[in-house]
Tab-separated table of N, CA, C and O in Angstrom:
chain	number	residue	atom	x	y	z
S	1	UNK	N	-74.421	-26.957	-55.815
S	1	UNK	CA	-73.335	-27.494	-56.617
S	1	UNK	C	-72.351	-26.362	-56.930
S	1	UNK	O	-72.747	-25.308	-57.393
S	2	UNK	N	-71.037	-26.564	-56.665
S	2	UNK	CA	-70.062	-25.501	-56.938
S	2	UNK	C	-69.938	-25.232	-58.429
S	2	UNK	O	-70.082	-26.118	-59.254
S	3	UNK	N	-69.636	-23.991	-58.747
S	3	UNK	CA	-69.375	-23.632	-60.138
S	3	UNK	C	-68.058	-24.260	-60.565
S	3	UNK	O	-67.228	-24.614	-59.746
S	4	UNK	N	-67.853	-24.371	-61.871
S	4	UNK	CA	-66.620	-24.979	-62.399
S	4	UNK	C	-65.371	-24.186	-62.050
S	4	UNK	O	-64.282	-24.725	-62.056
S	5	UNK	N	-65.525	-22.886	-61.757
S	5	UNK	CA	-64.355	-22.053	-61.487
S	5	UNK	C	-64.104	-21.850	-59.999
S	5	UNK	O	-63.424	-20.933	-59.596
S	6	UNK	N	-64.671	-22.749	-59.183
S	6	UNK	CA	-64.459	-22.666	-57.744
S	6	UNK	C	-64.020	-24.015	-57.190
S	6	UNK	O	-64.261	-25.053	-57.784
S	7	UNK	N	-63.379	-23.958	-56.014
S	7	UNK	CA	-62.997	-25.166	-55.296
S	7	UNK	C	-64.221	-25.702	-54.569
S	7	UNK	O	-65.269	-25.072	-54.554
S	8	UNK	N	-64.060	-26.837	-53.912
S	8	UNK	CA	-65.159	-27.431	-53.156
S	8	UNK	C	-65.670	-26.492	-52.063
S	8	UNK	O	-66.847	-26.505	-51.731
S	9	UNK	N	-64.782	-25.633	-51.535
S	9	UNK	CA	-65.200	-24.711	-50.473
S	9	UNK	C	-65.782	-23.402	-51.016
S	9	UNK	O	-66.081	-22.484	-50.272
S	10	UNK	N	-65.934	-23.322	-52.342
S	10	UNK	CA	-66.515	-22.125	-52.947
S	10	UNK	C	-65.516	-21.044	-53.301
S	10	UNK	O	-65.868	-20.042	-53.903
S	11	UNK	N	-64.246	-21.222	-52.948
S	11	UNK	CA	-63.205	-20.243	-53.283
S	11	UNK	C	-62.844	-20.402	-54.759
S	11	UNK	O	-62.980	-21.486	-55.325
S	12	UNK	N	-62.397	-19.329	-55.391
S	12	UNK	CA	-61.998	-19.441	-56.802
S	12	UNK	C	-60.872	-20.456	-56.968
S	12	UNK	O	-60.002	-20.566	-56.115
S	13	UNK	N	-60.900	-21.208	-58.081
S	13	UNK	CA	-59.790	-22.122	-58.325
S	13	UNK	C	-58.549	-21.305	-58.693
S	13	UNK	O	-58.627	-20.099	-58.901
S	14	UNK	N	-57.409	-21.958	-58.760
S	14	UNK	CA	-56.140	-21.250	-58.958
S	14	UNK	C	-56.114	-20.446	-60.256
S	14	UNK	O	-55.694	-19.287	-60.258
S	15	UNK	N	-56.560	-21.035	-61.345
S	15	UNK	CA	-56.541	-20.315	-62.619
S	15	UNK	C	-57.458	-19.105	-62.587
S	15	UNK	O	-57.101	-18.038	-63.081
S	16	UNK	N	-58.625	-19.265	-62.006
S	16	UNK	CA	-59.571	-18.145	-61.921
S	16	UNK	C	-59.006	-17.021	-61.073
S	16	UNK	O	-59.075	-15.845	-61.461
S	17	UNK	N	-58.415	-17.358	-59.946
S	17	UNK	CA	-57.834	-16.337	-59.077
S	17	UNK	C	-56.683	-15.625	-59.790
S	17	UNK	O	-56.583	-14.395	-59.752
S	18	UNK	N	-55.838	-16.383	-60.459
S	18	UNK	CA	-54.710	-15.776	-61.176
S	18	UNK	C	-55.197	-14.905	-62.330
S	18	UNK	O	-54.634	-13.831	-62.578
S	19	UNK	N	-56.236	-15.327	-63.025
S	19	UNK	CA	-56.780	-14.503	-64.112
S	19	UNK	C	-57.392	-13.211	-63.574
S	19	UNK	O	-57.267	-12.156	-64.195
S	20	UNK	N	-58.020	-13.285	-62.422
S	20	UNK	CA	-58.535	-12.066	-61.793
S	20	UNK	C	-57.383	-11.128	-61.452
S	20	UNK	O	-57.481	-9.904	-61.631
S	21	UNK	N	-56.270	-11.688	-60.981
S	21	UNK	CA	-55.084	-10.872	-60.687
S	21	UNK	C	-54.521	-10.265	-61.964
S	21	UNK	O	-54.072	-9.114	-61.963
S	22	UNK	N	-54.566	-11.005	-63.055
S	22	UNK	CA	-54.096	-10.483	-64.335
S	22	UNK	C	-54.950	-9.298	-64.788
S	22	UNK	O	-54.418	-8.261	-65.194
S	23	UNK	N	-56.252	-9.440	-64.695
S	23	UNK	CA	-57.149	-8.341	-65.076
S	23	UNK	C	-56.862	-7.123	-64.223
S	23	UNK	O	-56.766	-5.994	-64.728
S	24	UNK	N	-56.682	-7.324	-62.923
S	24	UNK	CA	-56.366	-6.204	-62.021
S	24	UNK	C	-55.059	-5.547	-62.455
S	24	UNK	O	-54.959	-4.320	-62.521
S	25	UNK	N	-54.060	-6.341	-62.756
S	25	UNK	CA	-52.746	-5.820	-63.141
S	25	UNK	C	-52.831	-5.001	-64.426
S	25	UNK	O	-52.231	-3.929	-64.532
S	26	UNK	N	-53.579	-5.484	-65.381
S	26	UNK	CA	-53.660	-4.812	-66.679
S	26	UNK	C	-54.552	-3.572	-66.660
S	26	UNK	O	-54.515	-2.779	-67.602
S	27	UNK	N	-55.313	-3.382	-65.596
S	27	UNK	CA	-56.228	-2.233	-65.519
S	27	UNK	C	-55.495	-0.904	-65.403
S	27	UNK	O	-56.060	0.140	-65.723
S	28	UNK	N	-54.256	-0.927	-64.975
S	28	UNK	CA	-53.463	0.307	-64.819
S	28	UNK	C	-52.340	0.269	-65.853
S	28	UNK	O	-51.479	-0.608	-65.793
S	29	UNK	N	-52.358	1.185	-66.823
S	29	UNK	CA	-51.400	1.120	-67.930
S	29	UNK	C	-49.923	1.055	-67.532
S	29	UNK	O	-49.167	0.282	-68.121
S	30	UNK	N	-49.502	1.828	-66.552
S	30	UNK	CA	-48.077	1.793	-66.170
S	30	UNK	C	-47.706	0.448	-65.573
S	30	UNK	O	-46.632	-0.091	-65.845
S	31	UNK	N	-48.597	-0.103	-64.765
S	31	UNK	CA	-48.327	-1.410	-64.173
S	31	UNK	C	-48.329	-2.479	-65.272
S	31	UNK	O	-47.500	-3.391	-65.269
S	32	UNK	N	-49.241	-2.372	-66.219
S	32	UNK	CA	-49.294	-3.323	-67.333
S	32	UNK	C	-47.998	-3.290	-68.137
S	32	UNK	O	-47.457	-4.345	-68.498
S	33	UNK	N	-47.497	-2.091	-68.405
S	33	UNK	CA	-46.228	-1.975	-69.136
S	33	UNK	C	-45.068	-2.563	-68.336
S	33	UNK	O	-44.174	-3.211	-68.896
S	34	UNK	N	-45.084	-2.343	-67.031
S	34	UNK	CA	-44.039	-2.908	-66.176
S	34	UNK	C	-44.089	-4.432	-66.221
S	34	UNK	O	-43.057	-5.100	-66.268
S	35	UNK	N	-45.306	-5.003	-66.239
S	35	UNK	CA	-45.455	-6.450	-66.351
S	35	UNK	C	-44.852	-6.944	-67.668
S	35	UNK	O	-44.070	-7.900	-67.673
S	36	UNK	N	-45.197	-6.285	-68.757
S	36	UNK	CA	-44.666	-6.699	-70.057
S	36	UNK	C	-43.148	-6.557	-70.107
S	36	UNK	O	-42.449	-7.456	-70.592
S	37	UNK	N	-42.632	-5.454	-69.594
S	37	UNK	CA	-41.184	-5.241	-69.594
S	37	UNK	C	-40.464	-6.271	-68.728
S	37	UNK	O	-39.403	-6.781	-69.104
S	38	UNK	N	-41.030	-6.576	-67.585
S	38	UNK	CA	-40.396	-7.497	-66.644
S	38	UNK	C	-40.426	-8.939	-67.138
S	38	UNK	O	-39.446	-9.669	-66.998
S	39	UNK	N	-41.552	-9.339	-67.702
S	39	UNK	CA	-41.701	-10.731	-68.129
S	39	UNK	C	-41.176	-10.977	-69.534
S	39	UNK	O	-40.949	-12.127	-69.915
S	40	UNK	N	-41.024	-9.903	-70.319
S	40	UNK	CA	-40.593	-10.059	-71.695
S	40	UNK	C	-41.714	-10.474	-72.637
S	40	UNK	O	-41.471	-10.732	-73.817
S	41	UNK	N	-42.924	-10.531	-72.136
S	41	UNK	CA	-44.060	-10.883	-72.988
S	41	UNK	C	-44.446	-9.704	-73.872
S	41	UNK	O	-44.437	-8.557	-73.418
S	42	UNK	N	-44.794	-9.996	-75.097
S	42	UNK	CA	-45.374	-8.990	-75.986
S	42	UNK	C	-46.884	-9.020	-75.769
S	42	UNK	O	-47.428	-10.058	-75.353
S	43	UNK	N	-47.586	-7.924	-76.019
S	43	UNK	CA	-49.038	-7.923	-75.826
S	43	UNK	C	-49.740	-9.085	-76.536
S	43	UNK	O	-50.629	-9.720	-75.955
S	44	UNK	N	-49.343	-9.399	-77.761
S	44	UNK	CA	-49.976	-10.506	-78.491
S	44	UNK	C	-49.711	-11.841	-77.795
S	44	UNK	O	-50.597	-12.700	-77.733
S	45	UNK	N	-48.494	-12.006	-77.267
S	45	UNK	CA	-48.165	-13.240	-76.538
S	45	UNK	C	-49.008	-13.354	-75.282
S	45	UNK	O	-49.495	-14.433	-74.941
S	46	UNK	N	-49.173	-12.243	-74.589
S	46	UNK	CA	-49.970	-12.249	-73.369
S	46	UNK	C	-51.414	-12.609	-73.693
S	46	UNK	O	-52.024	-13.427	-72.992
S	47	UNK	N	-51.961	-12.029	-74.748
S	47	UNK	CA	-53.345	-12.349	-75.137
S	47	UNK	C	-53.500	-13.829	-75.455
S	47	UNK	O	-54.470	-14.465	-75.038
S	48	UNK	N	-52.556	-14.386	-76.180
S	48	UNK	CA	-52.696	-15.782	-76.607
S	48	UNK	C	-52.374	-16.788	-75.503
S	48	UNK	O	-52.799	-17.934	-75.585
S	49	UNK	N	-51.642	-16.361	-74.485
S	49	UNK	CA	-51.244	-17.309	-73.437
S	49	UNK	C	-51.768	-16.924	-72.053
S	49	UNK	O	-51.289	-17.456	-71.055
S	50	UNK	N	-52.746	-16.052	-71.997
S	50	UNK	CA	-53.207	-15.514	-70.709
S	50	UNK	C	-53.612	-16.591	-69.711
S	50	UNK	O	-53.380	-16.441	-68.520
S	51	UNK	N	-54.192	-17.673	-70.184
S	51	UNK	CA	-54.636	-18.699	-69.245
S	51	UNK	C	-53.630	-19.835	-69.062
S	51	UNK	O	-53.886	-20.767	-68.301
S	52	UNK	N	-52.491	-19.747	-69.713
S	52	UNK	CA	-51.463	-20.785	-69.578
S	52	UNK	C	-50.830	-20.703	-68.192
S	52	UNK	O	-50.533	-19.610	-67.700
S	53	UNK	N	-50.621	-21.841	-67.546
S	53	UNK	CA	-50.025	-21.820	-66.209
S	53	UNK	C	-48.713	-21.037	-66.135
S	53	UNK	O	-48.495	-20.298	-65.176
S	54	UNK	N	-47.844	-21.163	-67.133
S	54	UNK	CA	-46.560	-20.449	-67.093
S	54	UNK	C	-46.769	-18.939	-67.093
S	54	UNK	O	-46.050	-18.208	-66.391
S	55	UNK	N	-47.731	-18.461	-67.846
S	55	UNK	CA	-48.026	-17.028	-67.877
S	55	UNK	C	-48.592	-16.575	-66.540
S	55	UNK	O	-48.217	-15.511	-66.019
S	56	UNK	N	-49.481	-17.380	-65.971
S	56	UNK	CA	-50.074	-17.018	-64.683
S	56	UNK	C	-49.024	-17.032	-63.575
S	56	UNK	O	-49.037	-16.174	-62.690
S	57	UNK	N	-48.102	-17.979	-63.643
S	57	UNK	CA	-46.996	-18.011	-62.669
S	57	UNK	C	-46.141	-16.755	-62.831
S	57	UNK	O	-45.756	-16.123	-61.840
S	58	UNK	N	-45.842	-16.372	-64.066
S	58	UNK	CA	-45.041	-15.159	-64.300
S	58	UNK	C	-45.743	-13.931	-63.746
S	58	UNK	O	-45.111	-13.068	-63.127
S	59	UNK	N	-47.047	-13.844	-63.944
S	59	UNK	CA	-47.815	-12.717	-63.408
S	59	UNK	C	-47.736	-12.675	-61.891
S	59	UNK	O	-47.452	-11.630	-61.297
S	60	UNK	N	-48.008	-13.805	-61.253
S	60	UNK	CA	-48.017	-13.825	-59.789
S	60	UNK	C	-46.616	-13.579	-59.226
S	60	UNK	O	-46.475	-12.912	-58.201
S	61	UNK	N	-45.595	-14.066	-59.894
S	61	UNK	CA	-44.218	-13.790	-59.489
S	61	UNK	C	-43.930	-12.296	-59.598
S	61	UNK	O	-43.285	-11.704	-58.720
S	62	UNK	N	-44.416	-11.682	-60.670
S	62	UNK	CA	-44.293	-10.232	-60.859
S	62	UNK	C	-44.933	-9.487	-59.686
S	62	UNK	O	-44.334	-8.557	-59.129
S	63	UNK	N	-46.122	-9.890	-59.277
S	63	UNK	CA	-46.797	-9.224	-58.161
S	63	UNK	C	-46.039	-9.445	-56.852
S	63	UNK	O	-45.891	-8.523	-56.049
S	64	UNK	N	-45.540	-10.648	-56.656
S	64	UNK	CA	-44.785	-10.949	-55.437
S	64	UNK	C	-43.510	-10.120	-55.331
S	64	UNK	O	-43.060	-9.800	-54.230
S	65	UNK	N	-42.934	-9.774	-56.459
S	65	UNK	CA	-41.676	-9.023	-56.462
S	65	UNK	C	-41.853	-7.583	-56.003
S	65	UNK	O	-40.866	-6.920	-55.668
S	66	UNK	N	-43.079	-7.095	-55.995
S	66	UNK	CA	-43.354	-5.719	-55.556
S	66	UNK	C	-44.517	-5.781	-54.568
S	66	UNK	O	-45.685	-5.767	-54.956
S	67	UNK	N	-44.177	-5.900	-53.291
S	67	UNK	CA	-45.180	-6.142	-52.255
S	67	UNK	C	-46.364	-5.169	-52.280
S	67	UNK	O	-47.505	-5.602	-52.086
S	68	UNK	N	-46.149	-3.863	-52.534
S	68	UNK	CA	-47.325	-2.981	-52.591
S	68	UNK	C	-48.335	-3.412	-53.661
S	68	UNK	O	-49.551	-3.327	-53.439
S	69	UNK	N	-47.847	-3.882	-54.811
S	69	UNK	CA	-48.769	-4.383	-55.840
S	69	UNK	C	-49.458	-5.661	-55.388
S	69	UNK	O	-50.655	-5.845	-55.627
S	70	UNK	N	-48.728	-6.550	-54.748
S	70	UNK	CA	-49.309	-7.802	-54.262
S	70	UNK	C	-50.437	-7.506	-53.285
S	70	UNK	O	-51.531	-8.077	-53.393
S	71	UNK	N	-50.194	-6.609	-52.353
S	71	UNK	CA	-51.211	-6.265	-51.356
S	71	UNK	C	-52.395	-5.571	-52.007
S	71	UNK	O	-53.559	-5.911	-51.734
S	72	UNK	N	-52.123	-4.610	-52.883
S	72	UNK	CA	-53.209	-3.881	-53.545
S	72	UNK	C	-54.040	-4.815	-54.426
S	72	UNK	O	-55.270	-4.707	-54.466
S	73	UNK	N	-53.388	-5.722	-55.128
S	73	UNK	CA	-54.104	-6.671	-55.962
S	73	UNK	C	-55.004	-7.556	-55.108
S	73	UNK	O	-56.179	-7.747	-55.428
S	74	UNK	N	-54.458	-8.092	-54.047
S	74	UNK	CA	-55.248	-8.947	-53.167
S	74	UNK	C	-56.488	-8.206	-52.672
S	74	UNK	O	-57.602	-8.746	-52.717
S	75	UNK	N	-56.294	-6.980	-52.221
S	75	UNK	CA	-57.438	-6.186	-51.758
S	75	UNK	C	-58.408	-5.931	-52.900
S	75	UNK	O	-59.619	-6.005	-52.726
S	76	UNK	N	-57.877	-5.632	-54.081
S	76	UNK	CA	-58.706	-5.301	-55.226
S	76	UNK	C	-59.562	-6.445	-55.734
S	76	UNK	O	-60.635	-6.226	-56.289
S	77	UNK	N	-59.077	-7.672	-55.562
S	77	UNK	CA	-59.840	-8.817	-56.058
S	77	UNK	C	-60.467	-9.636	-54.933
S	77	UNK	O	-61.030	-10.697	-55.177
S	78	UNK	N	-60.373	-9.124	-53.719
S	78	UNK	CA	-61.062	-9.758	-52.594
S	78	UNK	C	-60.436	-11.039	-52.092
S	78	UNK	O	-61.136	-11.991	-51.754
S	79	UNK	N	-59.111	-11.045	-52.006
S	79	UNK	CA	-58.415	-12.207	-51.472
S	79	UNK	C	-57.287	-11.710	-50.577
S	79	UNK	O	-57.257	-10.550	-50.192
S	80	UNK	N	-56.360	-12.587	-50.248
S	80	UNK	CA	-55.222	-12.203	-49.420
S	80	UNK	C	-53.931	-12.375	-50.199
S	80	UNK	O	-53.872	-13.187	-51.135
S	81	UNK	N	-52.887	-11.639	-49.808
S	81	UNK	CA	-51.589	-11.864	-50.447
S	81	UNK	C	-51.137	-13.322	-50.314
S	81	UNK	O	-50.601	-13.894	-51.271
S	82	UNK	N	-51.383	-13.917	-49.165
S	82	UNK	CA	-50.980	-15.311	-48.958
S	82	UNK	C	-51.691	-16.246	-49.936
S	82	UNK	O	-51.093	-17.215	-50.417
S	83	UNK	N	-52.943	-15.965	-50.249
S	83	UNK	CA	-53.681	-16.800	-51.211
S	83	UNK	C	-53.074	-16.675	-52.602
S	83	UNK	O	-52.987	-17.667	-53.336
S	84	UNK	N	-52.633	-15.476	-52.975
S	84	UNK	CA	-51.990	-15.297	-54.276
S	84	UNK	C	-50.663	-16.042	-54.339
S	84	UNK	O	-50.349	-16.679	-55.346
S	85	UNK	N	-49.893	-15.970	-53.272
S	85	UNK	CA	-48.609	-16.695	-53.222
S	85	UNK	C	-48.849	-18.204	-53.291
S	85	UNK	O	-48.177	-18.925	-54.041
S	86	UNK	N	-49.820	-18.683	-52.535
S	86	UNK	CA	-50.132	-20.117	-52.560
S	86	UNK	C	-50.623	-20.556	-53.930
S	86	UNK	O	-50.282	-21.661	-54.395
S	87	UNK	N	-51.374	-19.710	-54.597
S	87	UNK	CA	-51.830	-20.006	-55.947
S	87	UNK	C	-50.644	-20.155	-56.880
S	87	UNK	O	-50.561	-21.095	-57.679
S	88	UNK	N	-49.689	-19.220	-56.801
S	88	UNK	CA	-48.491	-19.313	-57.624
S	88	UNK	C	-47.744	-20.614	-57.352
S	88	UNK	O	-47.305	-21.308	-58.262
S	89	UNK	N	-47.608	-20.970	-56.099
S	89	UNK	CA	-46.884	-22.184	-55.742
S	89	UNK	C	-47.551	-23.427	-56.331
S	89	UNK	O	-46.870	-24.307	-56.855
S	90	UNK	N	-48.890	-23.490	-56.252
S	90	UNK	CA	-49.600	-24.650	-56.798
S	90	UNK	C	-49.510	-24.687	-58.323
S	90	UNK	O	-49.311	-25.763	-58.910
S	91	UNK	N	-49.663	-23.537	-58.972
S	91	UNK	CA	-49.554	-23.498	-60.433
S	91	UNK	C	-48.159	-23.885	-60.888
S	91	UNK	O	-47.989	-24.579	-61.893
S	92	UNK	N	-47.165	-23.434	-60.148
S	92	UNK	CA	-45.775	-23.734	-60.489
S	92	UNK	C	-45.474	-25.234	-60.333
S	92	UNK	O	-44.704	-25.803	-61.103
S	93	UNK	N	-46.091	-25.859	-59.334
S	93	UNK	CA	-45.838	-27.268	-59.063
S	93	UNK	C	-46.597	-28.186	-60.010
S	93	UNK	O	-46.217	-29.359	-60.164
S	94	UNK	N	-47.623	-27.655	-60.634
S	94	UNK	CA	-48.475	-28.504	-61.510
S	94	UNK	C	-47.783	-28.870	-62.795
S	94	UNK	O	-46.879	-28.297	-63.272
């Protein structure tokens, strides 16, 4: 039986994948500050809205805007850049 945070094929669901990308992004202080500066989120806002689709879309859009981060994040969390982009697209459409 698949876990609640995975799709039928065993891959992480969109929110789980985006949250993993968020954790990766916040692990490096300069990148975390760049995320906050770019999105306009305050640390308290990010904490309270971390799992909100709009916040996850903003995060993934931030990663897409700087391809080296997108690629490094994908490698760091064991996925592909295309999967992160597709996740953003699905979250945005929901």
